[in-house]
Coordinates of N, CA and C in Angstrom, one line a residue:
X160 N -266.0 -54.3 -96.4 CA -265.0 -55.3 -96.4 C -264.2 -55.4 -95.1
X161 N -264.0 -54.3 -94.5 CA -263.4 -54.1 -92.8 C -264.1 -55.0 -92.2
X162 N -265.4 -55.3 -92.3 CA -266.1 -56.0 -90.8 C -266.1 -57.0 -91.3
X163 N -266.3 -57.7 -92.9 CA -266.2 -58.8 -93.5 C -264.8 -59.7 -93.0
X164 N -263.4 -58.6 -92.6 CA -262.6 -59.4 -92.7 C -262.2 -59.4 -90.8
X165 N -262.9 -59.2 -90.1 CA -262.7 -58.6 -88.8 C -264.0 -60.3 -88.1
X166 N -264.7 -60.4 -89.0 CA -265.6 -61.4 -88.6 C -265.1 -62.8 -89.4
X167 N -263.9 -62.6 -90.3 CA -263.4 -63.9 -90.6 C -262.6 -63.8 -89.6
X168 N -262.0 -62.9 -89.0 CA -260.7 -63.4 -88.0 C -261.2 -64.1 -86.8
X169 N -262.2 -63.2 -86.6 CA -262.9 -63.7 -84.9 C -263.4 -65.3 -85.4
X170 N -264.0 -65.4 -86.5 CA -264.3 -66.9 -86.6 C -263.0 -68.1 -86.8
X171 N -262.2 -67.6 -87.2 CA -260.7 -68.5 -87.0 C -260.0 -68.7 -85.9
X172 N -260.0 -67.2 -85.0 CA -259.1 -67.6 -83.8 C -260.4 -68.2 -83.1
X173 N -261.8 -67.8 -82.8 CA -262.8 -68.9 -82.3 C -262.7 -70.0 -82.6
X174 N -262.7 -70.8 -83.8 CA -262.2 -72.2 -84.3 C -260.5 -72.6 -83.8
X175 N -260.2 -71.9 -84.0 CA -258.6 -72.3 -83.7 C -258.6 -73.0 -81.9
X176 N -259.6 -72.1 -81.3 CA -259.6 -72.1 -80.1 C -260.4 -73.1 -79.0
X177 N -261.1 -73.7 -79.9 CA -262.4 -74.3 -79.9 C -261.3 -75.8 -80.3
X178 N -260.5 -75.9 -81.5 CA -259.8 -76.9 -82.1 C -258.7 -77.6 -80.6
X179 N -258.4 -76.4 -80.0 CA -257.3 -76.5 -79.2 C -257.5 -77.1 -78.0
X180 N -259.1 -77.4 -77.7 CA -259.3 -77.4 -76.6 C -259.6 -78.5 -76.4
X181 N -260.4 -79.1 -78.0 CA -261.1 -80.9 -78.2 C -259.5 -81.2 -78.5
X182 N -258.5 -80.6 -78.8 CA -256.9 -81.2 -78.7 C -256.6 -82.0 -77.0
X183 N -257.2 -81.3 -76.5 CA -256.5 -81.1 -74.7 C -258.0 -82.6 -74.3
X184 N -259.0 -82.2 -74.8 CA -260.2 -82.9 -74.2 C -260.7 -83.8 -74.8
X185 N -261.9 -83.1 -75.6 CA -262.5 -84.4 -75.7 C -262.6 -84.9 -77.3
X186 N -262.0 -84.7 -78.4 CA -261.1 -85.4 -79.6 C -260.1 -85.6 -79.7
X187 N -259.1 -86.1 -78.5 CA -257.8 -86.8 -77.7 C -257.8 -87.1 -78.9
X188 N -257.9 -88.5 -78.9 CA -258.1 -89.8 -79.0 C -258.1 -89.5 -80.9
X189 N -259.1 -88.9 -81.8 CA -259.2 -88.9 -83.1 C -258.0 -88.1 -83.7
X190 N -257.3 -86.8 -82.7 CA -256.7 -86.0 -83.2 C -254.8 -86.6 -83.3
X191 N -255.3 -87.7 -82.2 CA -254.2 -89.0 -82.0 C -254.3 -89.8 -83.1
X192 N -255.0 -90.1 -83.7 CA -255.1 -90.6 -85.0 C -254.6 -90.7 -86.3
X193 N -254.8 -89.2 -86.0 CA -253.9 -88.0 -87.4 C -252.5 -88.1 -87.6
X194 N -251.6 -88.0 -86.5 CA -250.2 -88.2 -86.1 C -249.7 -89.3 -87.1
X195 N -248.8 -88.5 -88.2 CA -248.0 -89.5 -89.0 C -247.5 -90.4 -88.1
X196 N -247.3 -91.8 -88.6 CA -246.6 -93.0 -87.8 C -245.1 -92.7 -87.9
X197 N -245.0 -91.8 -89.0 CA -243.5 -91.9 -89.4 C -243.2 -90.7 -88.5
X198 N -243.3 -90.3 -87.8 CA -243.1 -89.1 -87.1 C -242.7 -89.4 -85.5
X199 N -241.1 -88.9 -85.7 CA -240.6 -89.6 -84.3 C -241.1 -89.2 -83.0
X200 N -242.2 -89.1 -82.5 CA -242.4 -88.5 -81.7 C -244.0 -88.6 -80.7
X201 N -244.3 -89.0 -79.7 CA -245.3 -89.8 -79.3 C -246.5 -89.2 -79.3
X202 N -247.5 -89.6 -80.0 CA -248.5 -89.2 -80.6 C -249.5 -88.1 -79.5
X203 N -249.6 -88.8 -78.1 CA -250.3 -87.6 -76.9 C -249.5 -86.2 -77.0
X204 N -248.3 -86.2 -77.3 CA -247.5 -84.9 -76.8 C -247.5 -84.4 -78.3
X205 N -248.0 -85.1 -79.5 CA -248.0 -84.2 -80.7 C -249.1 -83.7 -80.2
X206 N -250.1 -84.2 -80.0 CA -251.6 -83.7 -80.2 C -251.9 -82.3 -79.0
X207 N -251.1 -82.7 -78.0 CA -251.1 -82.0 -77.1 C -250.3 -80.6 -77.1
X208 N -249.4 -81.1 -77.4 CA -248.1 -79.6 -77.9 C -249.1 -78.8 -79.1
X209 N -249.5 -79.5 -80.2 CA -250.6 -78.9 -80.9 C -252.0 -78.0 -80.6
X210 N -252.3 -78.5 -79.8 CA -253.7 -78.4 -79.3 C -253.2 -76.7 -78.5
X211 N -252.1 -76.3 -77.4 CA -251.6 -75.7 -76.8 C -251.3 -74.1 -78.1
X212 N -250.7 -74.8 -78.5 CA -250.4 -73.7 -80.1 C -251.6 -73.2 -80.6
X213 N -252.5 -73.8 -80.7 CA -254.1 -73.5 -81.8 C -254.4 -72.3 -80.6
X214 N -254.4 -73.2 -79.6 CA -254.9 -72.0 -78.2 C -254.6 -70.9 -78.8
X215 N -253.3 -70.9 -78.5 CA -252.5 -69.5 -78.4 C -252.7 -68.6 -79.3
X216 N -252.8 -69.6 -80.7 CA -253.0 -68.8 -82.1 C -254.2 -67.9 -82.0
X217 N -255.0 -69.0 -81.9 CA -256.3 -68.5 -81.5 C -256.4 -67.1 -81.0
X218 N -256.1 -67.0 -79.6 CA -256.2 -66.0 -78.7 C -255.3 -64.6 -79.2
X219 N -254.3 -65.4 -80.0 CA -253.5 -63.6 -81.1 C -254.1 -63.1 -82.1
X220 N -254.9 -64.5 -83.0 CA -255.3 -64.0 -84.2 C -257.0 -63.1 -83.6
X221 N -257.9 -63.7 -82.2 CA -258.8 -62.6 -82.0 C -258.5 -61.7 -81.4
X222 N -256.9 -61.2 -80.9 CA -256.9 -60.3 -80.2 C -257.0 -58.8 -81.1
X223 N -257.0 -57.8 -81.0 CA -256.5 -56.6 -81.5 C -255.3 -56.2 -81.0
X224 N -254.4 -55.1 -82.1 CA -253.7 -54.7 -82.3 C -252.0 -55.3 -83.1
X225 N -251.4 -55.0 -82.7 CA -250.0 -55.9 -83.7 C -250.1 -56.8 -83.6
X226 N -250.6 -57.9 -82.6 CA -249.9 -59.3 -82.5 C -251.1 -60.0 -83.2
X227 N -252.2 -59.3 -84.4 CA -252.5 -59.9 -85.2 C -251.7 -60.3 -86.1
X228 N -251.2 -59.5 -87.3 CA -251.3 -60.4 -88.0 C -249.5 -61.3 -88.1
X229 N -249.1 -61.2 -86.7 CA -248.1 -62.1 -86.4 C -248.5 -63.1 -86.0
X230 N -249.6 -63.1 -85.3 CA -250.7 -64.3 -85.2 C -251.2 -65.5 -86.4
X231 N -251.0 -64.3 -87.6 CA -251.5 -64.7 -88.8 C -251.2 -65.3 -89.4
X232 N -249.3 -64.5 -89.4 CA -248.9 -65.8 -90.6 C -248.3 -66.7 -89.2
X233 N -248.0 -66.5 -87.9 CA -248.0 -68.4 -87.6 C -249.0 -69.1 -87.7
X234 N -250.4 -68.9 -87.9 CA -251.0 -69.3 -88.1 C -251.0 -70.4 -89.7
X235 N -250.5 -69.7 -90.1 CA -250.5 -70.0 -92.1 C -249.2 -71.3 -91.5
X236 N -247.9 -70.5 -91.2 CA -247.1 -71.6 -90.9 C -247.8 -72.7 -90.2
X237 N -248.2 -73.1 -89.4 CA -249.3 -73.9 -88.7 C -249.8 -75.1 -89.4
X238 N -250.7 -74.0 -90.2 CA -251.4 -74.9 -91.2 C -250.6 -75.4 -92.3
X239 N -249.7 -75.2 -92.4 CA -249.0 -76.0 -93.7 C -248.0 -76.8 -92.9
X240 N -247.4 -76.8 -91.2 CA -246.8 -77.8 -90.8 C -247.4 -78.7 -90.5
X241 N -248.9 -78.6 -90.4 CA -249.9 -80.1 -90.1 C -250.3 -80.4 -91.2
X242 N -250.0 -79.9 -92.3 CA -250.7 -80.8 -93.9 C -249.7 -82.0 -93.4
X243 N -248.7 -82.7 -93.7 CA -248.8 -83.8 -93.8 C -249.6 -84.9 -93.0
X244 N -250.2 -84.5 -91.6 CA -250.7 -85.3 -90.7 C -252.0 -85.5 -91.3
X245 N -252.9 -84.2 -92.4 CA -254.0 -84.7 -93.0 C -253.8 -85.4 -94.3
X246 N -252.4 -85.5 -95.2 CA -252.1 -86.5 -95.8 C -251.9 -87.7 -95.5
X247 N -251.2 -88.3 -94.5 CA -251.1 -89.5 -94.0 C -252.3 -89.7 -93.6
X248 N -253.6 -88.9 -93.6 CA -255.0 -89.9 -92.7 C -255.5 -90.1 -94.0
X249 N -255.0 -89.4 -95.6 CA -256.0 -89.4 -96.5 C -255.2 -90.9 -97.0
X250 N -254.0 -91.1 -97.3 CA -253.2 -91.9 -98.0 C -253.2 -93.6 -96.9
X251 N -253.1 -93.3 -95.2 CA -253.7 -94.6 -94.8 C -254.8 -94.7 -94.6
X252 N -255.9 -94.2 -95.1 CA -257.0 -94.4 -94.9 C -258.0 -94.1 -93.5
X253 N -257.4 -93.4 -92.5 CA -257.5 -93.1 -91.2 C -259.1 -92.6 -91.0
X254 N -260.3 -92.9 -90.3 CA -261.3 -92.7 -90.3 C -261.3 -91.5 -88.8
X255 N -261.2 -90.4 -89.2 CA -261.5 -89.5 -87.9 C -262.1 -88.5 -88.2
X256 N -262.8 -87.6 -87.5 CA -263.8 -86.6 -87.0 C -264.8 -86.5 -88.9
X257 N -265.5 -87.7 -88.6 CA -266.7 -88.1 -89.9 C -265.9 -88.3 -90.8
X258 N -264.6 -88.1 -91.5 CA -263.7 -88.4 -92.7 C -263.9 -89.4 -92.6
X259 N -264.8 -90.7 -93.4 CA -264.5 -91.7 -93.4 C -264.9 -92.5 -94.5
X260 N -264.8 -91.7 -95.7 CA -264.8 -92.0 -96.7 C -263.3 -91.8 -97.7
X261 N -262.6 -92.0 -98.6 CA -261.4 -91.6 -99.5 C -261.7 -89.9 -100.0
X262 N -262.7 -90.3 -100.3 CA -263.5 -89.0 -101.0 C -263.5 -87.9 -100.2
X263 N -263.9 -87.9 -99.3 CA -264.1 -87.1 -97.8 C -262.7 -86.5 -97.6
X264 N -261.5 -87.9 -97.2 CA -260.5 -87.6 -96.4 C -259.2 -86.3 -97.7
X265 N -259.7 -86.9 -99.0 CA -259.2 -85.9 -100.2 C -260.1 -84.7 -100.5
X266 N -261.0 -84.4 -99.8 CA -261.6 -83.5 -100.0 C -261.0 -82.6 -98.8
X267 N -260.8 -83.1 -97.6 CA -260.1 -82.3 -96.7 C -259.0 -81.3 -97.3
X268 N -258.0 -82.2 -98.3 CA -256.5 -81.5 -98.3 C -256.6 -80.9 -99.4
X269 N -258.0 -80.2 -99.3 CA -258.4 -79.2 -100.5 C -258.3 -77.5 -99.8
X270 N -259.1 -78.7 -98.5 CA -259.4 -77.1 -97.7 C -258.6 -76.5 -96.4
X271 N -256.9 -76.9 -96.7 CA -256.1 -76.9 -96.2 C -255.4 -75.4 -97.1
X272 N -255.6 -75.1 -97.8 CA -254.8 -74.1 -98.2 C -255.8 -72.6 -98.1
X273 N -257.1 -73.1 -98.2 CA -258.3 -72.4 -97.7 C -257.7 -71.6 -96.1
X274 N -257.5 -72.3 -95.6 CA -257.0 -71.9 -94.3 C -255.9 -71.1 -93.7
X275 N -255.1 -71.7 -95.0 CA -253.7 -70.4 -94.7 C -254.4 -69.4 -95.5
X276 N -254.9 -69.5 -96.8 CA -255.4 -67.7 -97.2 C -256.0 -67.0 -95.9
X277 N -256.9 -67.8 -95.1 CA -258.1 -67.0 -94.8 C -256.9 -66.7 -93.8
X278 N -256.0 -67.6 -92.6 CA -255.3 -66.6 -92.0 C -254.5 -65.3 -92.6
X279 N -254.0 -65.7 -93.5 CA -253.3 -64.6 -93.9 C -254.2 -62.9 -94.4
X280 N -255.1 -63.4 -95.0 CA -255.9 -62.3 -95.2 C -257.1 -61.9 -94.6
X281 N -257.8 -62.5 -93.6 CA -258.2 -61.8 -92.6 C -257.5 -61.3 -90.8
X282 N -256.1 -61.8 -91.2 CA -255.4 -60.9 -90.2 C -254.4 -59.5 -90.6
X283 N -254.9 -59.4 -92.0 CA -253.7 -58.7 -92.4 C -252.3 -58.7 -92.5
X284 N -252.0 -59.9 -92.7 CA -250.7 -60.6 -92.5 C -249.9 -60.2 -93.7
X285 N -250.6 -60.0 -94.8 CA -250.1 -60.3 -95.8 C -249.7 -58.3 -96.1
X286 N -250.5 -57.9 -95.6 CA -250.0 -56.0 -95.6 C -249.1 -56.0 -94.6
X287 N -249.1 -56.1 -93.3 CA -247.9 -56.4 -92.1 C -246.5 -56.5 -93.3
X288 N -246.5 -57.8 -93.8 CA -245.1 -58.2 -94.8 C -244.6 -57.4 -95.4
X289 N -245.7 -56.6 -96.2 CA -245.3 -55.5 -97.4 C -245.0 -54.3 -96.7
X290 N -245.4 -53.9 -95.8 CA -245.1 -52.8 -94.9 C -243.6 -53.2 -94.5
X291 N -243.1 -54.3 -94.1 CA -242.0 -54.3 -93.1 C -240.7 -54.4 -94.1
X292 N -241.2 -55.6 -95.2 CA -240.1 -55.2 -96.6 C -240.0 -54.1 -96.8
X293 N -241.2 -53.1 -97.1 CA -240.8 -51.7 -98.0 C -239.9 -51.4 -96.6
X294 N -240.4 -51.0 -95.6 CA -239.0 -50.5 -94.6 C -237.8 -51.2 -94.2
X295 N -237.5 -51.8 -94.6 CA -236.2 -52.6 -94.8 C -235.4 -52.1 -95.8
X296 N -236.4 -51.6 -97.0 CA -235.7 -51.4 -98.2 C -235.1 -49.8 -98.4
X297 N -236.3 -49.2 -97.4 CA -236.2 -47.8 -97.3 C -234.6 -47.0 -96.6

């Protein structure tokens, strides 16, 4: 189960990292897309300020030692401050990276909570918590 959960982390902060970079390059343009309209704030510097954070996430959640699974749950936080940007593509209909069906774009905001588990429990994030309450309590 150790290497099980050591090879989901490396494959998240690899994706995280990999996400961060078609943020900066070359899915500009689709991840501009995503950006609620209602969201005061101009869509290159969402995507871009975003893209910059995944990096980072990325590079904590594969690193070793503590700044995993602090890595981990920002990462969780993360993922649940960009669900609304995959609700507004599912609810206006927004056609980006192959989502371009209804079916598709609701099948995404399935596997949006997929994402905070797997950060949380293949960084250890979720024992990190329980360790630092019980010594709070101690």
């Amino acid at each position: 189960m150790k290497y099980l959960r050591i090879i989901a982390r490396l494959l998240l902060g690899g994706a995280l990292i990999y996400a961060g970079i078609g943020h900066l390059t070359f899915s500009r343009q689709e991840f501009q897309a995503q950006v609620p309209v209602w969201l005061p704030l101009d869509p290159d510097f969402v995507v871009v300020a975003s893209g910059v954070v995944e990096i980072m996430l990325g590079i904590g959640i594969a690193s070793f030692g503590a700044i995993v699974p602090i890595a981990g749950l920002a990462a969780a936080a993360f993922f649940i401050a960009i669900f609304p940007g995959n609700i507004n593509q599912y609810v206006e209909g927004i056609s980006a990276f192959g989502l371009d069906t209804d079916q598709a774009r609701l099948n995404r905001l399935f596997f949006q909570p997929v994402l905070v588990v797997w950060a949380l429990w293949s960084t250890g994030a979720i024992r990190y918590l329980r360790n630092r309450l019980s010594k709070r309590e101690s």
